CSV table of C-alpha atoms and ligand atoms in Angstrom, one decimal:
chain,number,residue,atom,x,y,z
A,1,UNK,CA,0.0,0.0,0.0
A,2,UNK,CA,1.4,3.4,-0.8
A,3,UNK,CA,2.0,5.7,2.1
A,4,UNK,CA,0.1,9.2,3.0
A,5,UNK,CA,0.7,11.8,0.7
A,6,UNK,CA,1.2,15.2,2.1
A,7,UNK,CA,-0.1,18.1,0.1
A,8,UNK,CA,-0.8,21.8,-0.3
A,9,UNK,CA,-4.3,22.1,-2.3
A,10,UNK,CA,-6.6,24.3,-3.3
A,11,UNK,CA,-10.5,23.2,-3.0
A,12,UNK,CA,-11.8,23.8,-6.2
A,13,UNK,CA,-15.4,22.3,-5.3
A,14,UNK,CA,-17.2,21.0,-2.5
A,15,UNK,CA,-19.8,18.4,-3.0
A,16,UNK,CA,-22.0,16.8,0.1
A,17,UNK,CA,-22.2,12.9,-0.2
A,18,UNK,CA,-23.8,10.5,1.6
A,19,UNK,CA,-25.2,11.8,5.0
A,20,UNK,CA,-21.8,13.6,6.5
A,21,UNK,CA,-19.1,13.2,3.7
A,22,UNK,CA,-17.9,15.5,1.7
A,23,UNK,CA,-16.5,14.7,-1.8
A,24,UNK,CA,-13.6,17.5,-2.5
A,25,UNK,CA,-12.1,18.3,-6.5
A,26,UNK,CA,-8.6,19.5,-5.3
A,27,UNK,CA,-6.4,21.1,-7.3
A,28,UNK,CA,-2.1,20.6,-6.0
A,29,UNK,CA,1.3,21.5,-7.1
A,30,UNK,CA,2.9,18.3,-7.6
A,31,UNK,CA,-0.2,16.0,-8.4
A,32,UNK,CA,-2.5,18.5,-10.5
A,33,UNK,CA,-6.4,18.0,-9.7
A,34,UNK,CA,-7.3,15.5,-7.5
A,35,UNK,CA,-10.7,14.0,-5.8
A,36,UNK,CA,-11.0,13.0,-2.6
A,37,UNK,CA,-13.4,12.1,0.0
A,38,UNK,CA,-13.4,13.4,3.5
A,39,UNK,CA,-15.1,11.4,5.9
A,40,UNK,CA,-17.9,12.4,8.6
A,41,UNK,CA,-17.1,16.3,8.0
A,42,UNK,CA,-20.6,17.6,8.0
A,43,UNK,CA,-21.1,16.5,11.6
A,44,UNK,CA,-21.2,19.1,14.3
A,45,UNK,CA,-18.0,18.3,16.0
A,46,UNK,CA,-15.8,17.1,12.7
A,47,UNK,CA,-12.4,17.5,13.3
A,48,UNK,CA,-11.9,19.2,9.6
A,49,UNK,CA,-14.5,22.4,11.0
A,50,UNK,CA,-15.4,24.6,8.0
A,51,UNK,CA,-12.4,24.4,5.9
A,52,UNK,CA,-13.2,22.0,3.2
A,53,UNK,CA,-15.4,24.9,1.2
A,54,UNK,CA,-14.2,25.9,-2.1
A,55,UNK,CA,-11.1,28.3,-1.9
A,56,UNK,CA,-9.5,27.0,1.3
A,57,UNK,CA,-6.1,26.9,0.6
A,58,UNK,CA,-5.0,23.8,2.7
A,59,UNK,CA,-2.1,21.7,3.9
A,60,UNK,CA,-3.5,18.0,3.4
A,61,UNK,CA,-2.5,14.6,4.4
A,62,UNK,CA,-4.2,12.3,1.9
A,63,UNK,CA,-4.9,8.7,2.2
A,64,UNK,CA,-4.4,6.4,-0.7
A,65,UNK,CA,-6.6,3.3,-1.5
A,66,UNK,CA,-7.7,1.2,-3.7
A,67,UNK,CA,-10.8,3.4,-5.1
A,68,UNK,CA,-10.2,6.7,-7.2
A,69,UNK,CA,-10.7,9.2,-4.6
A,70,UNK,CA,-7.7,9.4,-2.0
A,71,UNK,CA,-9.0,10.2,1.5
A,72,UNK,CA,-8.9,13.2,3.9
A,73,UNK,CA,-7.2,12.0,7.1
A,74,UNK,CA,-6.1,15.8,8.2
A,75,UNK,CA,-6.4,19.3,7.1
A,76,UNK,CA,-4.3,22.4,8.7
A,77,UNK,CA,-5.8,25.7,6.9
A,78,UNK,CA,-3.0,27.5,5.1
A,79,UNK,CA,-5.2,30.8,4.1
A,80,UNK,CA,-9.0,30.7,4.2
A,81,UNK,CA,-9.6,34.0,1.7
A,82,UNK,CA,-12.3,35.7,5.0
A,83,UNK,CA,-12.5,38.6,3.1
A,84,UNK,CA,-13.0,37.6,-0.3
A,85,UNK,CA,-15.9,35.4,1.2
A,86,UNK,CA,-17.8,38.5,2.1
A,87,UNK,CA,-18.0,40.5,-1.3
A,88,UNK,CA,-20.4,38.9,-4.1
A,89,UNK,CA,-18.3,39.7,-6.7
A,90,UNK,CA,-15.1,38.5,-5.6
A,91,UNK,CA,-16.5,34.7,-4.7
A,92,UNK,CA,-18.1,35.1,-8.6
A,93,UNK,CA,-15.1,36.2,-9.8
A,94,UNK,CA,-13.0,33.4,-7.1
A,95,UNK,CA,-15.6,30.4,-8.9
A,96,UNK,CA,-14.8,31.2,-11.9
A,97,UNK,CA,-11.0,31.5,-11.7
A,98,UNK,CA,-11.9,27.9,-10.2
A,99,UNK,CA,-13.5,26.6,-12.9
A,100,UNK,CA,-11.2,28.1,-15.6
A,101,UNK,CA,-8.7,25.7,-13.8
A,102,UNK,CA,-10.8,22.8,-13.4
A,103,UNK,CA,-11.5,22.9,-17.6
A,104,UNK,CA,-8.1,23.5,-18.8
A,105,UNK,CA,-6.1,21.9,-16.2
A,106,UNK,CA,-8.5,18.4,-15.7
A,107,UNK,CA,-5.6,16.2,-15.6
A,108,UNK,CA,-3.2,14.9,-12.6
A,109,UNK,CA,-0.1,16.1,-14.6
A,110,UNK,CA,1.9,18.4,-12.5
A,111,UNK,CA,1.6,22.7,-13.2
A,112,UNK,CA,3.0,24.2,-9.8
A,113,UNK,CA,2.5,27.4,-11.7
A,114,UNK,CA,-1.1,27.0,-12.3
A,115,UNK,CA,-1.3,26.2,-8.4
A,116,UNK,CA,0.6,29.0,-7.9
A,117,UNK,CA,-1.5,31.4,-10.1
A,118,UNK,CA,-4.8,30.1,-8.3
A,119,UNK,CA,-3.4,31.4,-5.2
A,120,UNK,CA,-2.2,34.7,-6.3
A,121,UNK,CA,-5.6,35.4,-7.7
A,122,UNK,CA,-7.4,34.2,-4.6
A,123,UNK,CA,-5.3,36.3,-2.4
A,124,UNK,CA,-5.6,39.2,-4.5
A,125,UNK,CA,-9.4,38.8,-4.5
A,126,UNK,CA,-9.1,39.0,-0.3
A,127,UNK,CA,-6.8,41.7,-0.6
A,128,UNK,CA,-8.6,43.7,-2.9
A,129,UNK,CA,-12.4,42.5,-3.4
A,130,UNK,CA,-12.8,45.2,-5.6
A,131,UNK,CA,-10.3,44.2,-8.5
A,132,UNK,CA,-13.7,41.2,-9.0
A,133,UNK,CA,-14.7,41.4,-12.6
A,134,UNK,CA,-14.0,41.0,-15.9
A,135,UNK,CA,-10.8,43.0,-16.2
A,136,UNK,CA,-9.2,40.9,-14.0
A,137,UNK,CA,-10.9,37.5,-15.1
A,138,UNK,CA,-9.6,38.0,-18.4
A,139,UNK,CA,-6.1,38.4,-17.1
A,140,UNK,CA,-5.9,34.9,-15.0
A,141,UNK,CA,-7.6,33.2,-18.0
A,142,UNK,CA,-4.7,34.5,-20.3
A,143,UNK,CA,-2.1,33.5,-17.7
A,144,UNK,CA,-3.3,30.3,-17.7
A,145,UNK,CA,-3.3,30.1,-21.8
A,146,UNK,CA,0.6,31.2,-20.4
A,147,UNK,CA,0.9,27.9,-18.3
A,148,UNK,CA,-0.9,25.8,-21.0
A,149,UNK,CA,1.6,26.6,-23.5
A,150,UNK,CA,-0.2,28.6,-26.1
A,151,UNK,CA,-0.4,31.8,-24.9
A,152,UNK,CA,-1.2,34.1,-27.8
A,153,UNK,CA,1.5,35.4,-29.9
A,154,UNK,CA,1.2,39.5,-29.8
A,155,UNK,CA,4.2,41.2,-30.3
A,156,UNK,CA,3.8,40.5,-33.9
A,157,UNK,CA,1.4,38.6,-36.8
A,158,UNK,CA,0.9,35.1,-36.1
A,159,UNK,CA,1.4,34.1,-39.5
A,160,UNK,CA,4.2,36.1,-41.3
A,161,UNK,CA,5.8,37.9,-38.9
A,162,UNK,CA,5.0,41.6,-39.3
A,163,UNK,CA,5.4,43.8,-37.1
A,164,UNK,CA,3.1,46.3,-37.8
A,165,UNK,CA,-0.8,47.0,-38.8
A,166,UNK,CA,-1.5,44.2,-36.6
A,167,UNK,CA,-5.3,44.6,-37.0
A,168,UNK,CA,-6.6,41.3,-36.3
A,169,UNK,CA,-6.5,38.0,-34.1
A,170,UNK,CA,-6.9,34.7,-35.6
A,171,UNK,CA,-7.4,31.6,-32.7
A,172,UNK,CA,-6.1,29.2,-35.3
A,173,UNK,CA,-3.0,31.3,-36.4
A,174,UNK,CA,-2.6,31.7,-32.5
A,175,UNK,CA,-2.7,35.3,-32.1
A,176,UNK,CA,-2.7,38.5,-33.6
A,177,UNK,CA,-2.7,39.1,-38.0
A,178,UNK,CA,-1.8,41.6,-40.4
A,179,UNK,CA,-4.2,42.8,-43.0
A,180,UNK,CA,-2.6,40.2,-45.4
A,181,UNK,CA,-3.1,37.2,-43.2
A,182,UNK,CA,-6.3,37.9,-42.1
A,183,UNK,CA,-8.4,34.7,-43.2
A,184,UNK,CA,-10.2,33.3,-40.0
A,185,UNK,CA,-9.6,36.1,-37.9
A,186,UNK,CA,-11.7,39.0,-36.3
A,187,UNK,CA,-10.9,42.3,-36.0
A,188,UNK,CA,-9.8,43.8,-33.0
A,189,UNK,CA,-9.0,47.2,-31.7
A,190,UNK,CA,-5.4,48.7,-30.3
A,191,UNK,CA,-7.3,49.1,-27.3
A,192,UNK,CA,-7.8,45.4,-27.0
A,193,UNK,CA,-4.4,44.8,-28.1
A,194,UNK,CA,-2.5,46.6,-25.4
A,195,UNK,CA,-4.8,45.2,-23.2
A,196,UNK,CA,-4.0,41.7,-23.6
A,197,UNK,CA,-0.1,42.4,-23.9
A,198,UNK,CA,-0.6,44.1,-20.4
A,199,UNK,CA,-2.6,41.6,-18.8
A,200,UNK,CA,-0.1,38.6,-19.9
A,201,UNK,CA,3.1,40.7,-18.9
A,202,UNK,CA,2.1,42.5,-15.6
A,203,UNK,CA,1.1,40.7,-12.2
A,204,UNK,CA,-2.3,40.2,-11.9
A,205,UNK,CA,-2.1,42.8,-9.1
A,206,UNK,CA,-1.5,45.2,-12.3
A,207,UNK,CA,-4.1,44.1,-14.9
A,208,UNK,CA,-4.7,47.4,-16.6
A,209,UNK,CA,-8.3,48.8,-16.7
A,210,UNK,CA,-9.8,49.0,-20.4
A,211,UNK,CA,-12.9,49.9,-22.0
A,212,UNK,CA,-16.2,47.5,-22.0
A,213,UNK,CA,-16.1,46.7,-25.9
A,214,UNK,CA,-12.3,46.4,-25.1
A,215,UNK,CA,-12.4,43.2,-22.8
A,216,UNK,CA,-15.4,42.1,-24.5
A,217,UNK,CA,-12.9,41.3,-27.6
A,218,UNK,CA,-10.3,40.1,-25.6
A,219,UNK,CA,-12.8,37.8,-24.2
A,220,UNK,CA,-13.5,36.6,-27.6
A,221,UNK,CA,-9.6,36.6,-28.3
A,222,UNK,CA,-9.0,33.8,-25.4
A,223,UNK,CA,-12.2,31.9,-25.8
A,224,UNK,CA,-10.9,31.6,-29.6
A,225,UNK,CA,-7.6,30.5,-28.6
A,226,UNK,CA,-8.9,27.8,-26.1
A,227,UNK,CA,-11.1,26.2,-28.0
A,228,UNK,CA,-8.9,25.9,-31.1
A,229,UNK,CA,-5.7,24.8,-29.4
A,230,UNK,CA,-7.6,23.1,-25.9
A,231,UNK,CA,-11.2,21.7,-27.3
A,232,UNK,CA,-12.4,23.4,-24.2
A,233,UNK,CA,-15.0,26.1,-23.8
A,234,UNK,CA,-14.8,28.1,-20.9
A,235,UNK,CA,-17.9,29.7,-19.1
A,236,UNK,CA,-18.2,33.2,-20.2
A,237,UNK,CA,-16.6,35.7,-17.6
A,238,UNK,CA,-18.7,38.4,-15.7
A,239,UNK,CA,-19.1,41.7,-17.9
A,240,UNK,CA,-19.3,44.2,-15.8
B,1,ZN,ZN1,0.7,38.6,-41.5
């Protein structure tokens, strides 16, 4: 039998099971997203208290057997976001940073810097409830495209290499096109432009503010991007 494993995770999701158990989608450093069960944690006097709820960022000792799911045999409470948990939009905002992991990342290959992402924009979202919203959604989805591999190509076309008139992006060339290579792509403002260079380059701490239509584009830019190069669709970010 293989021993404990010893963790840092971030709960992803929550799910009640059976009459006291909790099932747990975890996401860790070294083992990517895990499930596991944690036993009797819904009773009054669990020993686990509230801290298997989505966003706890935890250190775990897991219990390996023979099923899928490891078990829970302790949690110790690493950071517990309090603040974030008390502004709407930041726990929206928190989900679907959550989510956007769970859909590119559904795998138990290793990304310590997606873990380590995940916990930057959680503790930004406590630090700062008010950076909740699209602006800043945008930006962790487009660090993850980072951690993924294909990040967009921006500093010049996709296809040919120009490094000017870059008018549109193109999810299949994998970033943004000259007039010339256009085929397949939309069109997309300078706006939009320098907001995605800024929101891949700076800390999320840093996402630069842009115009409505502006992130609406972007939006479109990463969706584009995901789907052609991931299969995945990601749930659409909160315009606001
Ligand atoms: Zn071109």
């Amino acid at each position: 039998m293989p021993g404990p494993l010893k963790t840092e995770a971030v709960v992803l999701r929550s799910l009640r099971y059976g009459e006291a158990d909790r099932i747990l989608h975890l996401y860790t450093p070294r083992r990517g997203k895990v499930g596991a069960i944690a036993k009797g944690v819904r009773r009054a006097r669990s020993r686990f208290g509230g801290r298997l709820e989505p966003f706890f960022r935890l250190h775990l000792v897991l219990h390996e057997g023979r099923g899928e799911l490891l078990t829970v045999t302790s949690a110790e409470t690493i950071a517990g976001y309090p603040r974030l948990r008390e502004d709407g939009a930041a726990l929206d905002t928190a989900a679907r940073a959550c989510d956007a992991v769970t859909r590119l990342f559904d795998t138990t290959e290793p990304h310590p810097d997606v873990y380590n992402l995940l916990c930057n924009e959680l503790a930004l979202l406590d630090a700062e409830p008010a950076r909740a919203g699209h602006a800043n959604q945008l930006a962790f989805r487009i660090k993850l495209l980072l951690a993924a591999g294909f990040a967009p190509q921006l500093a010049a076309c996709a296809s040919c290499g120009q490094r000017e008139h870059l008018t549109g992006f193109s999810g299949a060339a994998g970033g943004v096109v000259c007039p010339a290579c256009e085929a397949g792509s939309f069109p997309l403002d300078e706006e939009t432009h320098a907001y995605l260079a800024g929101a891949l380059g700076l800390p999320l701490a840093q996402t630069p503010a842009a115009e409505p239509r502006a992130l609406r584009q972007a939006e479109r830019a990463i969706a584009d991007t995901v789907e052609y190069h991931a299969g995945v669709r990601l749930r659409a970010a909160t315009a606001r």
